[in-house]
mmCIF file of C-alpha atoms in Angstrom:
data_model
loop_
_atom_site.group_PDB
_atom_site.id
_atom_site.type_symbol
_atom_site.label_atom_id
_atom_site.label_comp_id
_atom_site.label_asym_id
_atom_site.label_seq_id
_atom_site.Cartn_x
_atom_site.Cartn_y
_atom_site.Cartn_z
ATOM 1 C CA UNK W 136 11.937 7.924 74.080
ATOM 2 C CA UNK W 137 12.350 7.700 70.546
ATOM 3 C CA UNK W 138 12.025 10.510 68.078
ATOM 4 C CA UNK W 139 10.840 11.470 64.332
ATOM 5 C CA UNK W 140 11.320 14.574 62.443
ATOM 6 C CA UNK W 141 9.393 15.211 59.211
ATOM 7 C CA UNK W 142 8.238 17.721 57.258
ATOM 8 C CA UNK W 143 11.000 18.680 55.112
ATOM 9 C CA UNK W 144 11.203 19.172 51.735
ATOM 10 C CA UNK W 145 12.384 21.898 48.957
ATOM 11 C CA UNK W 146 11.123 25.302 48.779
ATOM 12 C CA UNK W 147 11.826 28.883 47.400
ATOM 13 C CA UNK W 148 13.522 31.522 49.088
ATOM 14 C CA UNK W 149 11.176 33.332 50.975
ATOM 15 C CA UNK W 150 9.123 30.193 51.323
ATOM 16 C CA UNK W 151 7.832 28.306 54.804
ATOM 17 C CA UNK W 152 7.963 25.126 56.140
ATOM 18 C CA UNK W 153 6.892 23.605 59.262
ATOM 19 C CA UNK W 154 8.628 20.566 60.605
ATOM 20 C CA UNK W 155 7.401 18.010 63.124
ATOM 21 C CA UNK W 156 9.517 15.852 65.781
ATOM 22 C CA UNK W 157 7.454 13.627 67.259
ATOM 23 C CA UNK W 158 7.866 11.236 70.157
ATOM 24 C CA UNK W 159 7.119 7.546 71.828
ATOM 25 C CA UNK W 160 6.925 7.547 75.221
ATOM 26 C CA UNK W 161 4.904 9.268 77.720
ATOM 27 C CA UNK W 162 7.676 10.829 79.776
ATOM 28 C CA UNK W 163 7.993 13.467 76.341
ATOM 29 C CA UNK W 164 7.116 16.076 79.057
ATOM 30 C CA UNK W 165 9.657 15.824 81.211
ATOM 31 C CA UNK W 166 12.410 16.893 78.348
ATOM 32 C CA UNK W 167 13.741 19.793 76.621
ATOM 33 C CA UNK W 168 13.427 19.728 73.265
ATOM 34 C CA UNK W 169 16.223 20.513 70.630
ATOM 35 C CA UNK W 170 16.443 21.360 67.243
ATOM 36 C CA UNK W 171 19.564 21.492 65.417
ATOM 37 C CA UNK W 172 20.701 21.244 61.755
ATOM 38 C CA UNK W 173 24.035 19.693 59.694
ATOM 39 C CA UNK W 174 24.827 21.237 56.339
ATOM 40 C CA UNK W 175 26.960 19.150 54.331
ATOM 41 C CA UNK W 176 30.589 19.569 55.789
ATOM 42 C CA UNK W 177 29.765 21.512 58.192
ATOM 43 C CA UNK W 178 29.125 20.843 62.079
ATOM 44 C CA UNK W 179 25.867 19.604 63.742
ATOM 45 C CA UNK W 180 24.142 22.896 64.808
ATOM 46 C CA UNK W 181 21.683 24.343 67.393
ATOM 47 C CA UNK W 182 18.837 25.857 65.702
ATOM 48 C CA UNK W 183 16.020 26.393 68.933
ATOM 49 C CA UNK W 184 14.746 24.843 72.113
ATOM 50 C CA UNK W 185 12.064 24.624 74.066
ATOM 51 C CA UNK W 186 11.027 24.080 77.740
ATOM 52 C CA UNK W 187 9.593 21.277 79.500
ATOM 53 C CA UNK W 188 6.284 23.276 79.490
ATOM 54 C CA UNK W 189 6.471 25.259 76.772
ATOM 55 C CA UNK W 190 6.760 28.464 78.305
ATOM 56 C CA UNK W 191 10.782 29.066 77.376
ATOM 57 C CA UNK W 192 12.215 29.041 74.080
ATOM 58 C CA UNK W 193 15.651 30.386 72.305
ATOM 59 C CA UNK W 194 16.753 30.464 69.286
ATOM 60 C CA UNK W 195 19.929 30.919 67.329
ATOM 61 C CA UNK W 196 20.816 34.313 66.263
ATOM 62 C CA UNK W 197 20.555 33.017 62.556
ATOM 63 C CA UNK W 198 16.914 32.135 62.758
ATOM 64 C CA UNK W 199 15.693 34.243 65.541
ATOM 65 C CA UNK W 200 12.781 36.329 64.218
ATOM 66 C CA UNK W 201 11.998 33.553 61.312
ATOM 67 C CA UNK W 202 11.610 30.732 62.947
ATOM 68 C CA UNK W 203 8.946 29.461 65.981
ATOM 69 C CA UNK W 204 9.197 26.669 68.110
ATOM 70 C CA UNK W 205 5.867 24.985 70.050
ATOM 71 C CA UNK W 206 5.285 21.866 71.542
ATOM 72 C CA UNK W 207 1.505 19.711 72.358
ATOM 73 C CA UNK W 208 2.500 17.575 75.213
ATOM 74 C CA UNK W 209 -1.010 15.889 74.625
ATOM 75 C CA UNK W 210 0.656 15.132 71.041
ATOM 76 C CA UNK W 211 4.061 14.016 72.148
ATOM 77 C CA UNK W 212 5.175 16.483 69.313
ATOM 78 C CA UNK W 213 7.719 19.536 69.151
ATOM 79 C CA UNK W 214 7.041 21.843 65.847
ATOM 80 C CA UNK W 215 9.512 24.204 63.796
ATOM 81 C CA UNK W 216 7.842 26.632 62.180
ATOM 82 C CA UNK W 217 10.366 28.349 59.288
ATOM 83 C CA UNK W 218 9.752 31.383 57.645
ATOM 84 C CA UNK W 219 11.665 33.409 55.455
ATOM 85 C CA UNK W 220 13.533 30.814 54.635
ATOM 86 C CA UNK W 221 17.144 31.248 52.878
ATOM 87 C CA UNK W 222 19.227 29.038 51.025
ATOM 88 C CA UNK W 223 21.412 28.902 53.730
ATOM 89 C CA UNK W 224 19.032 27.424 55.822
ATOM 90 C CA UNK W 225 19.313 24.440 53.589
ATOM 91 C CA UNK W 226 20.511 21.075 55.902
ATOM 92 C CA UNK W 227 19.158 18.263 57.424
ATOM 93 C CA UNK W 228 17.262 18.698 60.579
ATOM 94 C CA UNK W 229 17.373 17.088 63.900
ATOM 95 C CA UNK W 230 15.000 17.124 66.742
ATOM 96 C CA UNK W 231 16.590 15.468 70.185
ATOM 97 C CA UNK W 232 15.796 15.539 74.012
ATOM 98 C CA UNK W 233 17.484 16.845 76.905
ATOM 99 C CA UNK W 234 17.425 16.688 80.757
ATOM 100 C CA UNK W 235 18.680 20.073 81.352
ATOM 101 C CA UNK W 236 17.126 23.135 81.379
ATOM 102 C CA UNK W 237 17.608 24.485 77.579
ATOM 103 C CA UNK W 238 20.688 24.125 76.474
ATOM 104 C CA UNK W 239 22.141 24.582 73.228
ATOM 105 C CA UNK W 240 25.157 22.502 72.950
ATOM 106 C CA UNK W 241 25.021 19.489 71.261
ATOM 107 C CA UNK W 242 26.542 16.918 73.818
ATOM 108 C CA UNK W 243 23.968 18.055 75.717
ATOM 109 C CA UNK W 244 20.855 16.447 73.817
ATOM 110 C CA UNK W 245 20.404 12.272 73.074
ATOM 111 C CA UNK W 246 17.606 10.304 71.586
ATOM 112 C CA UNK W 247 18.645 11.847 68.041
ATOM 113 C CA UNK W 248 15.512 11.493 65.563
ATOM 114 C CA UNK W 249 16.805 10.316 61.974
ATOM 115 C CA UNK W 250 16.557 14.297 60.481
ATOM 116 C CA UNK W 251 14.401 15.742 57.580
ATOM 117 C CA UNK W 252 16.271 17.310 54.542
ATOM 118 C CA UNK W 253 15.370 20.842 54.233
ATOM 119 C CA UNK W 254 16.574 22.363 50.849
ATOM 120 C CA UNK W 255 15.967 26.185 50.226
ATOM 121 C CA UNK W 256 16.358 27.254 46.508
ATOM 122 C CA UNK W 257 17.522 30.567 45.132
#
């Protein structure tokens, strides 16, 4: 399975963005699906996941309430919907695939996409 993330880009404060991570493959439904994020010097972190089906999601404390996670199986595609978004949001995300049931560490997830920049303004 190989992955894409898009819809990045540079907004205000405040602003939205939704991003995309979409997959080859037709075993997409038999995955978790991971977002994380890297700042620059900082560590590669977990952002939200969601469930084989769809049903089960979590989300970091530091997004929780702002962002939304959903996947379209019939799409091959895992969305990130970001609201309220803060400069400190502002890092390049990754979308990756897991065999476990939701986890959030990173050496949990493989297939990395290539990331979207995401750059919130103040």
């Amino acid at each position: 399975v190989q992955l894409q993330a898009s819809g990045g880009g540079l907004v205000q404060a405040g602003g939205s963005l939704r991003l995309s991570c979409a997959a080859s493959g037709r075993t997409f439904s038999r995955f978790t699906v991971g977002w994380f994020r890297q700042a620059p010097g900082k560590e590669r972190e977990f952002v939200s996941a969601i469930s084989r089906s769809g049903v089960s999601t979590s989300y970091a404390d530091s997004v929780k309430g702002r962002f939304a996670i959903s996947r379209d199986n019939g799409k091959s595609t895992v969305y990130l919907q970001m609201n309220s978004l803060m400069p400190e949001d502002t890092a390049v995300y990754y979308c990756a695939i897991s065999w476990a049931t939701m986890p959030t560490g990173r050496d949990d997830y493989g297939n990395w996409g290539q990331g979207t920049q995401v750059t919130v303004s103040s």
